[in-house]
Coordinates of N, CA and C and ligand atoms in Angstrom, one line a residue:
M1120 N 18.9 7.4 7.3 CA 17.8 7.2 6.0 C 16.3 6.3 6.5
L1121 N 15.0 7.1 6.0 CA 13.5 7.0 6.3 C 13.5 5.8 4.7
K1122 N 13.6 5.0 4.7 CA 12.9 4.4 2.9 C 11.5 4.4 3.4
I1123 N 10.7 4.4 2.3 CA 9.9 4.4 1.9 C 9.6 3.6 0.7
D1124 N 9.2 2.8 0.5 CA 8.1 2.7 -0.6 C 6.6 2.0 -0.9
V1125 N 6.5 2.0 -1.7 CA 5.2 2.2 -2.2 C 5.0 1.6 -3.3
L1126 N 3.6 0.1 -3.1 CA 2.8 -1.2 -3.9 C 2.0 0.0 -4.4
T1127 N 1.8 -0.1 -5.9 CA 0.8 0.2 -6.5 C 0.7 0.1 -7.6
I1128 N -0.5 0.0 -7.9 CA -0.7 -0.4 -9.7 C -0.8 0.7 -10.3
F1129 N -0.6 1.6 -10.0 CA -0.7 3.0 -10.3 C 0.4 3.5 -10.6
P1130 N 1.8 3.4 -10.8 CA 3.1 4.1 -10.5 C 3.3 5.1 -11.1
E1131 N 2.1 5.7 -11.9 CA 2.6 6.9 -12.8 C 1.7 7.8 -11.6
F1132 N 1.4 7.6 -11.1 CA 0.2 9.0 -9.9 C 1.3 9.2 -9.5
F1133 N 2.2 8.5 -9.0 CA 3.2 8.8 -8.0 C 4.2 10.6 -8.9
K1134 N 4.4 10.0 -10.1 CA 5.7 10.8 -10.5 C 6.5 11.8 -10.7
E1135 N 5.3 12.1 -10.4 CA 5.8 13.9 -9.6 C 5.4 14.7 -8.7
V1136 N 4.6 14.2 -7.8 CA 3.7 14.0 -6.9 C 4.4 14.3 -5.5
F1137 N 6.0 13.4 -5.5 CA 7.0 14.1 -4.5 C 7.8 14.5 -5.0
D1138 N 7.6 15.0 -6.0 CA 9.3 15.8 -6.6 C 8.5 18.1 -5.8
F1139 N 8.5 17.9 -5.1 CA 8.4 19.0 -5.1 C 8.6 19.3 -3.1
G1140 N 9.3 20.7 -2.7 CA 8.9 21.0 -1.8 C 9.4 20.2 -0.4
I1141 N 8.9 20.0 0.2 CA 10.1 19.6 1.9 C 10.5 18.4 1.1
I1142 N 9.2 17.1 0.7 CA 9.5 16.1 0.1 C 10.8 16.0 -1.3
R1143 N 11.3 16.9 -1.9 CA 11.8 16.9 -2.6 C 13.0 17.5 -1.9
R1144 N 13.2 18.3 -0.9 CA 14.4 18.6 -0.2 C 14.9 17.7 0.3
A1145 N 13.6 16.9 1.5 CA 14.4 15.5 2.3 C 15.1 14.4 1.1
K1146 N 14.5 14.5 0.3 CA 15.3 13.0 -0.9 C 16.9 13.6 -1.1
V1147 N 16.7 15.3 -1.5 CA 18.1 15.3 -2.0 C 19.0 15.2 -1.0
A1148 N 18.2 15.9 0.4 CA 19.0 16.0 1.3 C 20.1 14.3 1.7
G1149 N 19.0 13.1 1.7 CA 19.6 12.0 1.6 C 18.5 11.7 3.4
I1150 N 17.7 12.5 3.5 CA 16.4 12.1 4.5 C 16.2 11.2 4.1
V1151 N 15.2 10.7 3.6 CA 14.1 9.8 2.3 C 14.9 8.8 1.4
E1152 N 13.8 8.2 1.0 CA 14.7 7.4 0.1 C 12.9 7.1 -0.4
I1153 N 12.3 7.2 -2.4 CA 11.7 6.7 -2.0 C 10.9 5.7 -3.0
N1154 N 11.1 4.9 -3.3 CA 10.7 4.1 -4.3 C 8.8 3.6 -4.1
I1155 N 9.0 4.0 -5.9 CA 7.5 2.7 -6.6 C 7.8 1.6 -7.1
Y1156 N 6.9 1.1 -6.6 CA 7.2 -0.8 -6.8 C 5.2 -1.3 -8.2
D1157 N 5.5 -0.9 -9.3 CA 4.4 -1.5 -10.0 C 3.8 -2.7 -9.4
L1158 N 3.5 -3.1 -9.2 CA 2.6 -4.2 -9.2 C 2.2 -5.6 -9.3
R1159 N 2.0 -4.9 -10.9 CA 1.7 -5.8 -12.2 C 3.4 -5.9 -12.6
S1160 N 4.2 -5.3 -12.4 CA 5.3 -6.6 -13.2 C 6.0 -7.4 -11.5
F1161 N 5.2 -7.7 -10.7 CA 5.2 -9.2 -9.8 C 4.3 -9.5 -10.3
T1162 N 3.5 -9.9 -11.5 CA 2.3 -11.0 -11.6 C 3.6 -12.3 -12.9
T1163 N 3.1 -13.1 -12.1 CA 3.0 -13.9 -13.2 C 3.1 -15.1 -14.9
D1164 N 1.8 -14.3 -14.2 CA 0.9 -15.0 -15.5 C 0.8 -14.4 -16.8
K1165 N 0.1 -14.8 -17.9 CA 0.7 -14.5 -18.5 C -0.6 -13.2 -19.9
H1166 N -1.2 -12.8 -18.9 CA -2.2 -11.7 -19.2 C -2.2 -10.8 -17.4
R1167 N -0.9 -11.5 -17.0 CA -0.1 -10.2 -16.1 C -1.7 -9.6 -14.8
K1168 N -2.6 -10.9 -14.5 CA -3.6 -9.9 -13.4 C -2.8 -9.7 -11.6
T1169 N -3.7 -8.3 -11.7 CA -3.6 -7.9 -9.7 C -4.4 -8.1 -9.0
D1170 N -5.3 -8.6 -10.4 CA -7.2 -8.9 -9.5 C -7.8 -9.5 -9.9
D1171 N -8.9 -10.1 -9.2 CA -10.1 -11.5 -9.9 C -11.4 -11.1 -9.0
K1172 N -12.2 -12.2 -9.4 CA -13.8 -12.0 -8.6 C -13.3 -12.4 -7.9
P1173 N -14.7 -12.6 -6.6 CA -14.2 -12.5 -5.5 C -14.4 -13.9 -5.5
F1174 N -14.0 -14.7 -4.5 CA -14.4 -15.8 -4.0 C -16.3 -16.0 -3.6
G1175 N -16.7 -16.3 -3.7 CA -18.3 -16.7 -2.6 C -19.8 -15.6 -3.5
G1176 N -18.3 -15.0 -5.3 CA -19.9 -14.4 -5.7 C -19.6 -12.8 -4.8
G1177 N -20.5 -12.0 -6.4 CA -20.5 -10.6 -5.3 C -19.6 -10.2 -6.3
D1178 N -20.1 -8.4 -6.6 CA -20.4 -7.6 -7.2 C -18.4 -7.0 -7.4
G1179 N -17.7 -6.4 -8.5 CA -16.2 -6.2 -8.5 C -15.3 -6.8 -8.5
M1180 N -14.0 -6.4 -8.0 CA -12.8 -7.3 -8.1 C -11.9 -7.0 -6.7
V1181 N -11.2 -8.4 -5.9 CA -10.1 -8.1 -5.8 C -9.1 -8.4 -5.6
M1182 N -8.0 -7.6 -6.0 CA -6.6 -7.4 -5.2 C -6.3 -9.0 -5.3
K1183 N -5.8 -9.6 -6.0 CA -4.6 -11.3 -5.6 C -3.8 -10.8 -4.7
C1184 N -3.7 -12.1 -4.4 CA -2.4 -11.4 -2.4 C -0.8 -11.5 -3.7
E1185 N -0.7 -12.8 -4.5 CA 0.4 -13.2 -4.8 C 1.7 -11.9 -5.6
P1186 N 1.4 -10.8 -6.0 CA 1.8 -9.6 -6.6 C 2.3 -9.5 -4.9
I1187 N 1.7 -9.1 -4.2 CA 2.4 -8.4 -2.9 C 3.1 -9.0 -2.1
F1188 N 2.3 -10.0 -1.9 CA 3.5 -11.5 -1.2 C 5.2 -11.8 -2.3
S1189 N 5.1 -11.2 -3.7 CA 6.6 -10.9 -4.4 C 7.3 -9.8 -4.2
V1190 N 6.5 -8.7 -3.9 CA 7.2 -7.6 -4.0 C 7.4 -7.3 -1.9
I1191 N 7.1 -8.0 -1.3 CA 7.6 -7.8 0.1 C 8.6 -8.7 0.2
E1192 N 8.6 -9.8 -0.4 CA 9.8 -10.8 -0.2 C 10.3 -10.4 -1.2
Q1193 N 11.1 -9.9 -1.9 CA 11.6 -9.1 -2.8 C 13.3 -7.8 -1.8
I1194 N 12.1 -6.8 -1.0 CA 12.3 -5.6 -0.6 C 12.6 -5.9 0.8
I1195 N 12.0 -6.5 1.8 CA 11.8 -7.3 3.4 C 12.9 -7.8 3.1
G1196 N 12.7 -9.4 2.7 CA 13.4 -10.2 2.4 C 13.1 -11.6 2.9
T1197 N 12.0 -11.6 3.4 CA 10.7 -12.8 4.0 C 9.5 -12.0 3.8
C1198 N 8.2 -13.3 3.5 CA 7.0 -12.8 3.9 C 6.0 -12.8 4.9
E1199 N 7.3 -13.3 6.1 CA 6.8 -13.4 7.1 C 6.9 -12.1 8.4
R1200 N 5.3 -11.7 8.4 CA 5.9 -10.7 9.4 C 6.4 -10.9 10.8
E1201 N 6.6 -12.3 11.2 CA 7.4 -11.6 12.8 C 8.7 -12.0 11.8
N1202 N 9.3 -12.4 10.9 CA 10.2 -11.9 10.7 C 11.7 -10.7 10.2
Y1203 N 10.2 -9.5 10.7 CA 10.0 -8.3 9.8 C 11.7 -7.3 11.3
P1204 N 12.3 -6.8 10.6 CA 13.3 -6.2 11.9 C 12.1 -5.3 12.4
Q1205 N 13.1 -5.1 13.7 CA 11.2 -4.3 14.4 C 11.1 -3.1 13.7
V1206 N 11.9 -2.1 13.2 CA 11.6 -0.9 12.7 C 11.2 -0.5 11.3
T1207 N 10.7 -2.2 11.0 CA 10.3 -1.6 9.8 C 8.2 -2.0 10.2
K1208 N 7.5 -1.3 9.0 CA 5.8 -1.2 9.1 C 6.0 -1.4 7.5
V1209 N 4.4 -2.7 7.6 CA 3.7 -2.3 6.2 C 2.7 -1.8 6.7
V1210 N 2.2 -0.5 6.1 CA 1.0 -0.1 5.9 C -0.3 -0.3 4.9
L1211 N -1.1 -1.6 5.2 CA -2.1 -1.2 4.1 C -3.5 0.0 4.6
L1212 N -3.2 0.7 2.9 CA -3.9 1.8 3.7 C -5.5 1.5 3.2
S1213 N -6.8 1.3 3.9 CA -7.9 0.7 3.7 C -9.1 1.6 4.3
P1214 N -10.0 1.5 4.2 CA -10.7 2.2 4.6 C -11.5 1.5 6.6
Q1215 N -10.8 0.8 6.4 CA -11.4 0.0 7.2 C -10.5 -0.1 9.0
G1216 N -9.4 1.0 8.3 CA -8.0 0.9 9.7 C -8.0 1.8 10.3
R1217 N -7.2 2.3 11.5 CA -7.4 2.9 12.4 C -7.4 4.0 12.0
V1218 N -7.8 5.9 11.9 CA -7.7 7.0 11.5 C -6.9 7.3 11.9
F1219 N -6.1 8.2 10.5 CA -4.6 8.6 11.0 C -4.5 10.4 11.0
K1220 N -3.9 10.1 12.2 CA -4.0 11.2 13.2 C -2.3 11.5 13.1
Q1221 N -2.1 13.0 13.6 CA -0.6 13.4 14.0 C 0.2 12.6 14.7
S1222 N -0.7 11.9 15.7 CA -0.2 10.7 17.5 C 0.4 9.5 16.1
V1223 N -0.6 9.2 14.8 CA 0.9 8.6 14.6 C 1.4 8.1 13.3
A1224 N 1.7 9.9 12.9 CA 2.6 9.9 11.5 C 3.4 10.3 12.6
R1225 N 3.7 10.7 14.1 CA 5.3 10.8 14.8 C 5.0 9.2 15.4
E1226 N 4.6 9.0 15.3 CA 5.2 7.4 15.9 C 5.7 6.2 14.7
F1227 N 5.0 6.9 13.7 CA 5.8 6.2 12.8 C 7.0 7.3 12.4
A1228 N 7.2 8.5 12.3 CA 8.4 8.9 12.1 C 9.4 8.6 13.4
D1229 N 9.0 8.6 14.2 CA 10.1 7.8 15.2 C 11.0 6.4 15.5
E1230 N 9.4 5.9 15.1 CA 10.2 3.8 14.8 C 10.5 3.1 13.6
A1231 N 10.3 4.4 12.8 CA 10.8 3.6 11.3 C 11.8 4.3 10.7
N1232 N 12.3 2.8 10.6 CA 13.2 3.2 9.8 C 13.2 2.2 8.1
H1233 N 12.1 1.7 8.0 CA 11.9 0.9 6.8 C 9.7 1.4 7.1
I1234 N 9.5 1.9 6.0 CA 7.9 2.2 5.5 C 7.9 1.3 4.2
V1235 N 6.5 0.4 4.6 CA 5.7 -0.2 2.7 C 4.4 0.7 2.8
L1236 N 4.0 0.6 2.1 CA 2.9 1.6 1.8 C 1.7 1.0 0.4
I1237 N 1.1 -0.1 1.0 CA 0.2 -1.0 -0.5 C -1.2 -0.2 -0.5
C1238 N -1.2 0.6 -1.6 CA -2.1 0.5 -2.0 C -3.4 -0.1 -2.9
G1239 N -4.7 0.1 -2.0 CA -5.5 -1.1 -2.5 C -6.8 -0.3 -3.7
R1240 N -7.0 -0.7 -4.2 CA -8.1 -1.2 -5.5 C -9.2 -1.6 -5.9
Y1241 N -10.2 -2.0 -6.3 CA -11.3 -2.2 -6.3 C -12.0 -2.4 -5.0
E1242 N -12.4 -3.7 -5.2 CA -13.1 -3.7 -3.4 C -12.5 -4.0 -2.5
G1243 N -11.8 -4.6 -2.7 CA -10.5 -4.2 -1.6 C -9.3 -5.4 -1.6
I1244 N -9.1 -5.8 -0.8 CA -7.1 -6.3 -1.0 C -8.1 -8.0 -0.9
D1245 N -7.3 -9.3 -1.3 CA -7.0 -10.6 -0.1 C -7.2 -10.4 1.0
E1246 N -7.4 -10.9 1.8 CA -7.3 -11.1 3.3 C -6.4 -11.5 3.4
R1247 N -5.3 -12.8 3.5 CA -4.2 -13.2 3.3 C -3.0 -12.1 3.2
V1248 N -3.6 -10.9 2.8 CA -2.7 -10.1 3.1 C -1.9 -9.5 4.1
S1249 N -3.5 -8.7 4.7 CA -3.5 -8.5 6.1 C -3.1 -9.7 7.0
D1250 N -3.4 -10.3 6.6 CA -3.1 -11.6 7.2 C -1.6 -12.7 8.3
A1251 N -1.1 -12.0 7.1 CA 0.4 -12.8 7.2 C 1.6 -10.7 6.9
L1252 N 0.9 -10.1 6.6 CA 2.5 -9.4 5.9 C 2.1 -8.2 6.7
V1253 N 0.6 -7.6 6.8 CA 0.3 -5.8 7.4 C 1.2 -5.4 9.0
T1254 N 1.2 -4.9 9.2 CA 1.3 -4.1 10.8 C 0.3 -3.7 11.0
D1255 N 0.4 -2.8 10.5 CA -0.8 -1.7 10.5 C -1.3 -1.3 9.3
E1256 N -2.4 -1.7 9.7 CA -4.2 -0.5 8.6 C -4.4 0.7 9.1
I1257 N -4.9 1.7 8.0 CA -4.6 2.9 8.6 C -5.1 3.5 7.1
S1258 N -6.5 4.3 7.9 CA -6.8 5.2 6.7 C -7.0 6.4 6.9
I1259 N -7.4 7.0 6.4 CA -7.0 8.5 6.1 C -8.7 9.9 6.7
G1260 N -9.3 8.5 6.7 CA -10.9 9.2 7.2 C -12.4 8.7 6.7
D1261 N -13.3 10.1 7.3 CA -14.5 8.7 6.8 C -15.5 9.5 5.5
Y1262 N -14.4 9.2 4.6 CA -15.1 9.4 3.0 C -14.2 8.5 2.4
V1263 N -14.8 8.5 1.0 CA -14.2 7.6 0.4 C -13.9 7.5 -1.0
L1264 N -12.7 6.7 -0.4 CA -11.7 6.8 -1.9 C -11.5 6.1 -3.1
S1265 N -11.2 6.3 -3.8 CA -11.1 5.2 -5.1 C -10.0 3.9 -4.7
G1266 N -9.1 4.4 -4.3 CA -7.8 3.1 -4.4 C -7.1 4.4 -3.2
G1267 N -5.9 3.9 -2.8 CA -5.4 3.8 -1.7 C -3.7 4.6 -2.5
E1268 N -4.0 5.7 -3.1 CA -2.8 6.3 -3.5 C -2.7 7.4 -3.2
P1269 N -4.1 8.1 -2.8 CA -3.9 9.7 -2.2 C -3.3 9.3 -0.7
A1270 N -4.0 8.1 -0.4 CA -3.7 8.0 1.6 C -2.2 8.2 1.4
A1271 N -1.7 7.5 1.0 CA 0.0 6.4 0.7 C 0.3 8.1 0.5
V1272 N 0.3 9.1 -0.1 CA 0.6 10.7 -0.4 C 0.3 11.4 0.6
V1273 N -0.6 11.5 1.6 CA -0.8 11.7 2.9 C 0.1 11.5 3.6
L1274 N 0.0 10.6 4.0 CA 1.2 9.7 4.5 C 2.8 10.2 4.6
V1275 N 3.1 10.0 3.5 CA 5.3 10.7 3.1 C 5.0 11.1 3.2
D1276 N 3.8 13.0 3.0 CA 4.1 14.2 3.6 C 3.9 14.2 4.5
A1277 N 3.1 13.8 5.3 CA 3.0 13.4 7.5 C 4.1 13.2 7.6
I1278 N 5.1 12.2 7.3 CA 6.2 11.5 8.5 C 6.8 13.0 7.7
I1279 N 7.3 12.3 6.5 CA 8.7 13.4 6.1 C 9.0 14.3 6.9
R1280 N 7.7 14.8 6.8 CA 8.9 16.8 7.7 C 8.5 16.8 8.7
L1281 N 8.0 15.3 9.6 CA 8.7 15.3 10.7 C 9.9 14.8 11.0
L1282 N 10.3 13.8 9.6 CA 12.1 13.6 10.6 C 13.0 14.6 10.8
P1283 N 14.3 14.2 11.5 CA 14.7 15.3 12.0 C 15.6 16.0 10.3
N1284 N 15.7 17.1 10.7 CA 16.0 18.0 9.3 C 15.7 17.8 8.2
A1285 N 14.7 17.2 8.1 CA 13.7 17.7 6.7 C 13.2 18.8 6.9
L1286 N 12.5 19.9 8.0 CA 12.6 21.0 7.8 C 13.6 21.7 7.8
G1287 N 13.8 23.2 6.9 CA 14.7 23.9 7.3 C 15.6 24.7 8.6
S1288 N 15.6 25.4 8.5 CA 15.9 25.6 9.7 C 15.2 26.8 10.5
E1289 N 14.1 27.4 9.6 CA 13.8 28.2 9.5 C 12.4 27.7 10.4
T1290 N 11.7 26.9 9.8 CA 10.6 26.2 10.4 C 10.5 25.0 11.7
S1291 N 9.9 24.2 12.5 CA 10.1 23.6 13.3 C 8.9 22.9 13.0
A1292 N 8.7 21.7 13.4 CA 7.9 20.7 13.4 C 7.3 20.3 14.4
V1293 N 8.7 21.1 15.9 CA 7.6 21.2 17.3 C 7.1 21.8 17.8
N1294 N 5.9 21.3 17.6 CA 4.8 22.3 18.2 C 5.1 22.1 19.9
D1295 N 4.2 24.1 20.4 CA 5.1 22.9 22.3 C 3.6 22.3 22.2
S1296 N 2.9 22.2 23.5 CA 1.9 21.0 24.0 C 0.6 22.2 23.7
F1297 N 1.1 22.8 23.6 CA -0.8 24.5 24.0 C -0.8 24.3 23.1
T1298 N -0.1 24.4 21.3 CA -0.3 25.0 20.4 C -1.0 23.2 19.3
E1299 N -0.6 22.2 19.4 CA -0.5 21.0 19.1 C -2.1 20.7 18.4
N1300 N -3.0 21.2 19.8 CA -4.4 20.9 19.7 C -5.4 22.2 19.0
L1301 N -4.8 22.8 18.8 CA -5.8 24.7 18.4 C -5.1 24.6 16.7
L1302 N -6.3 24.9 16.2 CA -6.4 25.4 14.5 C -5.4 27.2 14.8
D1303 N -5.2 27.6 13.4 CA -4.0 28.3 13.9 C -4.7 29.8 14.1
Y1304 N -4.0 30.6 14.2 CA -4.3 32.2 14.4 C -4.3 33.2 13.7
P1305 N -5.3 33.9 13.1 CA -4.7 34.7 11.4 C -4.0 35.3 11.3
H1306 N -3.6 34.7 9.9 CA -2.4 35.6 9.6 C -2.7 36.6 8.4
Y1307 N -1.6 37.6 8.6 CA -1.8 38.8 7.4 C -0.1 39.4 7.2
T1308 N -0.1 39.7 5.7 CA 1.1 40.5 5.1 C 0.3 41.6 4.9
Q1309 N 1.9 42.2 3.8 CA 0.9 43.5 2.7 C 0.1 43.4 1.9
P1310 N -0.8 44.8 1.5 CA -0.7 45.8 2.4 C -1.9 45.6 3.0
R1311 N -1.5 46.6 4.1 CA -2.2 46.9 5.2 C -3.4 47.6 5.1
D1312 N -4.2 47.9 3.7 CA -4.9 48.0 3.7 C -5.3 47.6 2.0
F1313 N -6.2 46.2 2.3 CA -6.7 46.2 1.2 C -8.2 45.5 0.5
R1314 N -8.1 46.4 -0.6 CA -10.0 47.1 -0.3 C -10.5 47.1 0.5
G1315 N -10.2 48.1 1.2 CA -11.1 48.7 2.3 C -10.8 47.5 3.4
M1316 N -9.6 46.0 3.3 CA -10.4 45.3 4.2 C -8.9 45.5 4.9
E1317 N -8.6 45.8 6.1 CA -7.3 46.0 7.0 C -7.0 45.2 8.0
V1318 N -5.0 45.2 8.5 CA -5.2 44.3 9.5 C -5.8 45.1 10.9
P1319 N -5.7 43.7 11.4 CA -5.8 44.4 12.9 C -4.4 44.7 13.6
E1320 N -5.5 46.1 14.1 CA -4.7 46.9 14.7 C -3.1 46.8 16.0
V1321 N -3.8 45.6 16.4 CA -3.0 44.8 17.4 C -1.4 44.4 16.4
L1322 N -2.0 43.9 15.5 CA -0.4 43.4 15.1 C 0.9 44.2 13.9
L1323 N -0.3 45.8 13.8 CA 1.0 46.8 13.9 C 1.7 47.6 14.6
S1324 N 1.3 46.8 15.9 CA 1.3 47.6 17.3 C 3.0 47.9 17.6
G1325 N 3.2 47.1 17.8 CA 5.1 46.2 18.0 C 4.8 45.7 19.5
N1326 N 4.1 45.9 19.8 CA 3.7 45.1 21.4 C 3.5 43.7 20.7
H1327 N 4.4 42.9 21.2 CA 4.7 41.7 21.6 C 4.4 40.9 22.2
A1328 N 4.1 41.1 23.1 CA 3.0 40.8 24.8 C 0.9 40.6 24.5
E1329 N 1.2 41.6 23.6 CA -0.2 41.7 23.1 C -0.2 41.1 21.6
I1330 N 0.3 41.0 21.1 CA -0.1 40.6 19.3 C 0.0 39.0 20.2
E1331 N 0.8 38.6 21.0 CA 0.5 36.6 21.7 C -0.3 37.0 22.0
R1332 N -1.3 37.6 22.9 CA -2.3 37.1 23.8 C -3.3 37.2 22.3
W1333 N -3.6 38.3 21.6 CA -4.5 38.4 20.7 C -4.1 36.6 19.7
R1334 N -3.4 35.8 19.1 CA -3.4 35.3 18.5 C -3.5 33.9 19.4
R1335 N -3.5 33.7 20.6 CA -3.9 32.9 21.4 C -5.2 32.6 21.8
E1336 N -5.7 34.0 21.7 CA -7.2 34.2 21.7 C -7.6 33.6 20.7
K1337 N -7.4 33.8 19.1 CA -8.1 34.0 18.5 C -7.7 32.3 17.8
A1338 N -6.4 31.4 18.2 CA -7.1 30.5 18.0 C -8.0 29.9 18.7
F1339 N -7.9 29.7 19.8 CA -8.8 29.9 20.5 C -10.8 29.6 20.1
E1340 N -10.7 30.8 19.7 CA -12.4 31.2 19.5 C -12.5 30.6 18.1
K1341 N -11.1 30.3 16.7 CA -11.3 29.6 15.9 C -11.7 28.0 16.3
T1342 N -11.3 27.4 16.9 CA -10.8 26.6 17.6 C -12.7 25.9 18.2
R1343 N -13.1 26.9 18.9 CA -14.3 26.1 19.5 C -15.3 27.0 18.7
N1344 N -14.9 28.0 17.4 CA -15.8 27.9 16.3 C -16.0 27.0 15.2
Y1345 N -15.0 26.2 15.3 CA -14.8 25.1 13.5 C -15.2 24.0 14.3
R1346 N -14.2 23.6 15.3 CA -13.5 21.7 15.8 C -13.4 22.0 17.4
K1347 N -15.2 22.3 17.7 CA -15.2 21.8 19.0 C -15.0 20.7 19.9
D1348 N -14.6 19.8 18.9 CA -14.0 18.1 19.1 C -12.9 18.2 19.7
L1349 N -11.9 19.7 19.1 CA -10.2 19.5 19.3 C -10.3 19.7 20.9
L1350 N -11.1 20.7 21.3 CA -10.7 21.5 22.4 C -11.4 20.2 23.8
D1351 N -12.3 19.5 23.5 CA -12.7 18.0 24.5 C -12.0 17.4 24.2
K1352 N -11.3 16.7 23.5 CA -10.2 15.7 23.5 C -9.8 15.9 24.8
E1353 N -9.4 14.7 24.9 CA -7.7 14.7 25.8 C -6.3 14.5 24.8
H1354 N -5.3 14.8 25.3 CA -4.7 15.3 24.7 C -3.5 13.9 23.8
S1355 N -3.8 14.8 22.6 CA -2.6 13.9 21.5 C -4.2 12.8 21.0
Ligands
9D3_1526 C1 -17.1 0.8 -3.6 C2 -16.4 -0.3 -2.3 N1 -16.8 0.2 -0.4 C3 -17.6 0.1 -0.4 C4 -18.5 -0.6 0.8 C5 -15.7 -0.4 0.4 C6 -14.9 0.4 0.0 C7 -13.4 0.0 -0.9 C8 -12.2 0.3 -1.0 C9 -14.5 1.8 -0.5 C10 -13.1 3.1 -0.9 C11 -12.1 1.9 -0.9 C12 -11.5 2.3 -1.5 N2 -10.4 3.5 -1.2 C13 -8.9 2.6 -0.2 O1 -8.4 2.7 -0.6 C14 -8.8 3.7 0.5 C15 -9.5 5.0 1.9 C16 -10.9 5.6 1.8 O2 -11.3 5.2 1.0 N3 -11.4 6.3 2.8 C17 -10.5 6.6 3.6 N4 -8.9 6.4 3.7 C18 -8.5 5.6 2.6 S1 -7.0 4.7 2.9 C19 -7.5 3.9 1.4

């Protein structure tokens, strides 16, 4: 059982997002447990402040470290990274992190049994969180989000579907090394003729060797056209 804890100042953001499809099924099957922690409830001051003005001046606000240290101490039992169990990952979602890839999802799915996701907001998070608590800093790509919450959803989805038995018997997350760095081939279903747009003849032929060859060719063609970087790149 993988435990995923999400730390956020917007717990409502996650209320429905984990209750559909593969994630819901994995929860019901006892493959994963997901808990949302409201950082505001770990504040101790009268105004329940999760952020404050930056030392040194400047625009914007910085997330305070105390609530984050408190919740980590409660859920892991220590807020010293050196004392975490080997299988515990404390992940800070941030634009400064290493970019999330399928290989990173696999790494987490294979190695962790407890993943804590810290969602930042505002201009940033007090650096002492990274210095003392965080084992992995992750970005989901080169665009600006308003916080780490959407990124946390992306990680949770990508990791859970890689867990043993998370997908139904009908599908498999085990891609062979050949298709892993290729875009998918085109898919068609009924009707055969939709407003004059016809399904490629080869798919109706019943010749499975032919079909396999066509799909492989189309996958390469799409990858060459849209994602040449995937073909150039070294494996994984
Ligand atoms: C406008 C503030 N920016 C000044 C250079 C820095 C900045 C701080 C915080 C930009 C975005 C954010 C909030 N983003 C995330 O917390 C985040 C994120 C992202 O923005 N892009 C890709 N992955 C991620 S993971 C977390």
